[in-house]
Coordinates of C-alpha atoms in Angstrom, one line a residue:
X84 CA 5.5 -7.0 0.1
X85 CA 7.3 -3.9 -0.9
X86 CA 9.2 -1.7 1.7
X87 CA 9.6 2.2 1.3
X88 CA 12.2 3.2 4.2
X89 CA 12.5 7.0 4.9
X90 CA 16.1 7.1 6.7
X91 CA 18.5 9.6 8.0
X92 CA 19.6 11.6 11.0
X93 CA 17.6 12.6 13.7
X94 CA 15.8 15.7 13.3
X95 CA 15.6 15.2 9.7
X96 CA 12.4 14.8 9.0
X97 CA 11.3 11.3 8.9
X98 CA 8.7 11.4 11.0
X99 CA 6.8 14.5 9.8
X100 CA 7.6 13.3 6.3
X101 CA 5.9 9.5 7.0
X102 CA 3.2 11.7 8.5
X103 CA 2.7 14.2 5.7
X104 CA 2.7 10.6 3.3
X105 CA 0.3 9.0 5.3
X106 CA -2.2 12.1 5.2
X107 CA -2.2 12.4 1.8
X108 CA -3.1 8.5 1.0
X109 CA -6.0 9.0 3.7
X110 CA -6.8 12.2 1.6
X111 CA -6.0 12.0 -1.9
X112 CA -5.8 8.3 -2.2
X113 CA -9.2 7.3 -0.4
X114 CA -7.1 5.0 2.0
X115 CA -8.5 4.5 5.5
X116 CA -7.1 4.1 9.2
X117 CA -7.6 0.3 10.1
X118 CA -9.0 0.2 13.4
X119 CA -10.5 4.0 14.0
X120 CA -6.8 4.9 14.1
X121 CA -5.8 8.4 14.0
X122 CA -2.6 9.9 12.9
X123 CA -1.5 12.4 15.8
X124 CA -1.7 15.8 15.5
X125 CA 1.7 17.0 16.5
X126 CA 4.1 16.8 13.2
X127 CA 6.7 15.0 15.4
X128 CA 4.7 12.4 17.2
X129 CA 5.9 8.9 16.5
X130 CA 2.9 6.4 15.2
X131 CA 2.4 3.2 13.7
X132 CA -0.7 2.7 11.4
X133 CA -2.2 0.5 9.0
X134 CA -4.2 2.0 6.0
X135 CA -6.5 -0.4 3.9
X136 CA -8.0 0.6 0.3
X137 CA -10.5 -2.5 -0.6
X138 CA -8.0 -5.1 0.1
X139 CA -4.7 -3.3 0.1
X140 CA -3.2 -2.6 3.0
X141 CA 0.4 -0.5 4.2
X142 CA 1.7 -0.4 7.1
X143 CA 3.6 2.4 8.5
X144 CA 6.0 3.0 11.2
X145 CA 7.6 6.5 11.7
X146 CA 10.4 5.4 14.8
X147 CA 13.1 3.3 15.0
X148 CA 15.0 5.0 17.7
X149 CA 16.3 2.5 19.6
X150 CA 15.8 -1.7 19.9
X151 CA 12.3 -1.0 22.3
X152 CA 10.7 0.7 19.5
X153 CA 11.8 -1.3 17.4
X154 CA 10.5 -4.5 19.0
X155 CA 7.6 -2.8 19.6
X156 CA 6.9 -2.1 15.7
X157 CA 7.6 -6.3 15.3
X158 CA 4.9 -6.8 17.6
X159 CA 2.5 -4.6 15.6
X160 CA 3.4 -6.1 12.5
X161 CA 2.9 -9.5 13.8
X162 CA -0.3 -8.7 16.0
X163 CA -1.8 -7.4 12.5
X164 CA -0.2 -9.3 9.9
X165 CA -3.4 -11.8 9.2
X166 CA -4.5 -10.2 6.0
X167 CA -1.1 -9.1 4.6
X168 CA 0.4 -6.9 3.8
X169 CA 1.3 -4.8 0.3
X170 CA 3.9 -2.6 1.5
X171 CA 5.5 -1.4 4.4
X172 CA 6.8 2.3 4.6
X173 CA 9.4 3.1 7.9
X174 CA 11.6 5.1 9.1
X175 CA 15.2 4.0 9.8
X176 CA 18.0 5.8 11.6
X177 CA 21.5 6.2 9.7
X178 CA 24.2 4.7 10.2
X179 CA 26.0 5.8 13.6
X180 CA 25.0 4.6 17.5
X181 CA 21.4 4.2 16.2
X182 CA 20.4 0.0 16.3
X183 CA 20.2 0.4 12.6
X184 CA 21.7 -3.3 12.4
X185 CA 18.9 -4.3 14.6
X186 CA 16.3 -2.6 12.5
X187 CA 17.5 -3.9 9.4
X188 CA 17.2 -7.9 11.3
X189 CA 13.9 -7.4 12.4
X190 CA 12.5 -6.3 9.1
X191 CA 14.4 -9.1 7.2
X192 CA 12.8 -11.2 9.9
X193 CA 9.7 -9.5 9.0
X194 CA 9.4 -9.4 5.5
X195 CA 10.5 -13.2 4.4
X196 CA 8.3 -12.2 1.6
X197 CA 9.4 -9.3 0.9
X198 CA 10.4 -8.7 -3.3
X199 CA 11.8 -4.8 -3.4
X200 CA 13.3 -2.3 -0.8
X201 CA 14.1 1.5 -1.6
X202 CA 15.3 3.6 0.8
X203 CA 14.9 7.4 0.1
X204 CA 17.6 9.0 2.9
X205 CA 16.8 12.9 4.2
X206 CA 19.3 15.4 5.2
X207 CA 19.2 18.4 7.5
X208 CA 18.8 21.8 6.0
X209 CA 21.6 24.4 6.8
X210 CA 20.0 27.9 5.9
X211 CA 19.4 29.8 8.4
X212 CA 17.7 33.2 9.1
X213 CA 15.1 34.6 6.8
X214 CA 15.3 32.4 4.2
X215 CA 15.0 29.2 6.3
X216 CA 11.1 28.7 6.4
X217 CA 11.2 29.1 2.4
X218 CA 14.2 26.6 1.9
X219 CA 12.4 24.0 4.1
X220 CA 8.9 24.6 2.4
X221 CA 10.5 23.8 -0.7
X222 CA 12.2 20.7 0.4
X223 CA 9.4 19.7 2.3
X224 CA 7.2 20.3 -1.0
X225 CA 9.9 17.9 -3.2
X226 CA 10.4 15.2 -0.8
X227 CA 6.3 14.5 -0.4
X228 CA 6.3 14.7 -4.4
X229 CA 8.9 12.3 -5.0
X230 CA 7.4 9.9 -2.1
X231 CA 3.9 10.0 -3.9
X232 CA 5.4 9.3 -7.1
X233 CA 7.2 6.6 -6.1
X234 CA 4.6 4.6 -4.0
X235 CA 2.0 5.6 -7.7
X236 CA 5.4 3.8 -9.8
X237 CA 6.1 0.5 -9.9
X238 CA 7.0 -1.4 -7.6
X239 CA 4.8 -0.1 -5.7
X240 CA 1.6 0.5 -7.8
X241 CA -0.9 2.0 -4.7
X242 CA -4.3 2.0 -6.2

């Protein structure tokens, strides 16, 4: 298993840029929501998700807020784990009162099989004014690029 982690501050973006990933594998990769699963409709709506294509499968996690969430994620991973998986993409809080410790023990708990991790860490934006919603189209724009490109590279080969 390969793991894509999507880390940084809060109100960075992780979750609407795990969401943005995961629509664009539904829609541009022919990947499907395991389950009837839907991914929410508000940008900044935690979710968990597995998406299948034949028979490879990611799993995807957009919180790891604190050590519920994160315990609740284990559970889902476990609870669905049967038929594998080929890579796991998550977010992950940095590296202040966030249980980043105890994220980073659950997925090494997790992924004993694990071969490759790459985490790709966001920042906030500090424009401001008129500008703003241009900046953080732009960024928005070169952050799903450089996730899609990565998960079509290898390590991570999607199909």
């Amino acid at each position: 298993m390969k793991i894509l982690l999507i880390s940084g501050m809060e109100c960075v973006g992780k979750t609407t840029s795990i969401r943005r990933l995961t629509e664009t594998l539904i829609k541009d990769n022919g990947f499907q929501p395991e389950n009837g699963v839907k991914v929410p409709s508000r940008p900044t709506e935690d979710f968990k998700i597995i998406l299948y294509k034949n028979d490879f499968r990611i799993i995807i996690n957009s919180a790891s807020d604190n050590i519920g969430i994160i315990d609740s994620f284990k559970f889902f991973f476990e609870e669905n784990i049967l038929q594998g998986y080929n890579i796991l993409i998550s977010s992950v809080r940095d590296d202040d009162f966030y249980p980043r410790k105890d994220f980073f023990e659950t997925i090494n708990q997790l992924s004993q099989i694990s071969d490759f991790t790459l985490e790709i860490p966001l920042a906030k934006t500090t424009r401001r004014g008129d500008n703003l919603d241009i900046q953080l189209k732009w960024y928005e724009e070169k952050i799903d690029s450089l996730l899609t490109h990565i998960l079509e590279c290898q390590p991570y080969n999607i199909p």
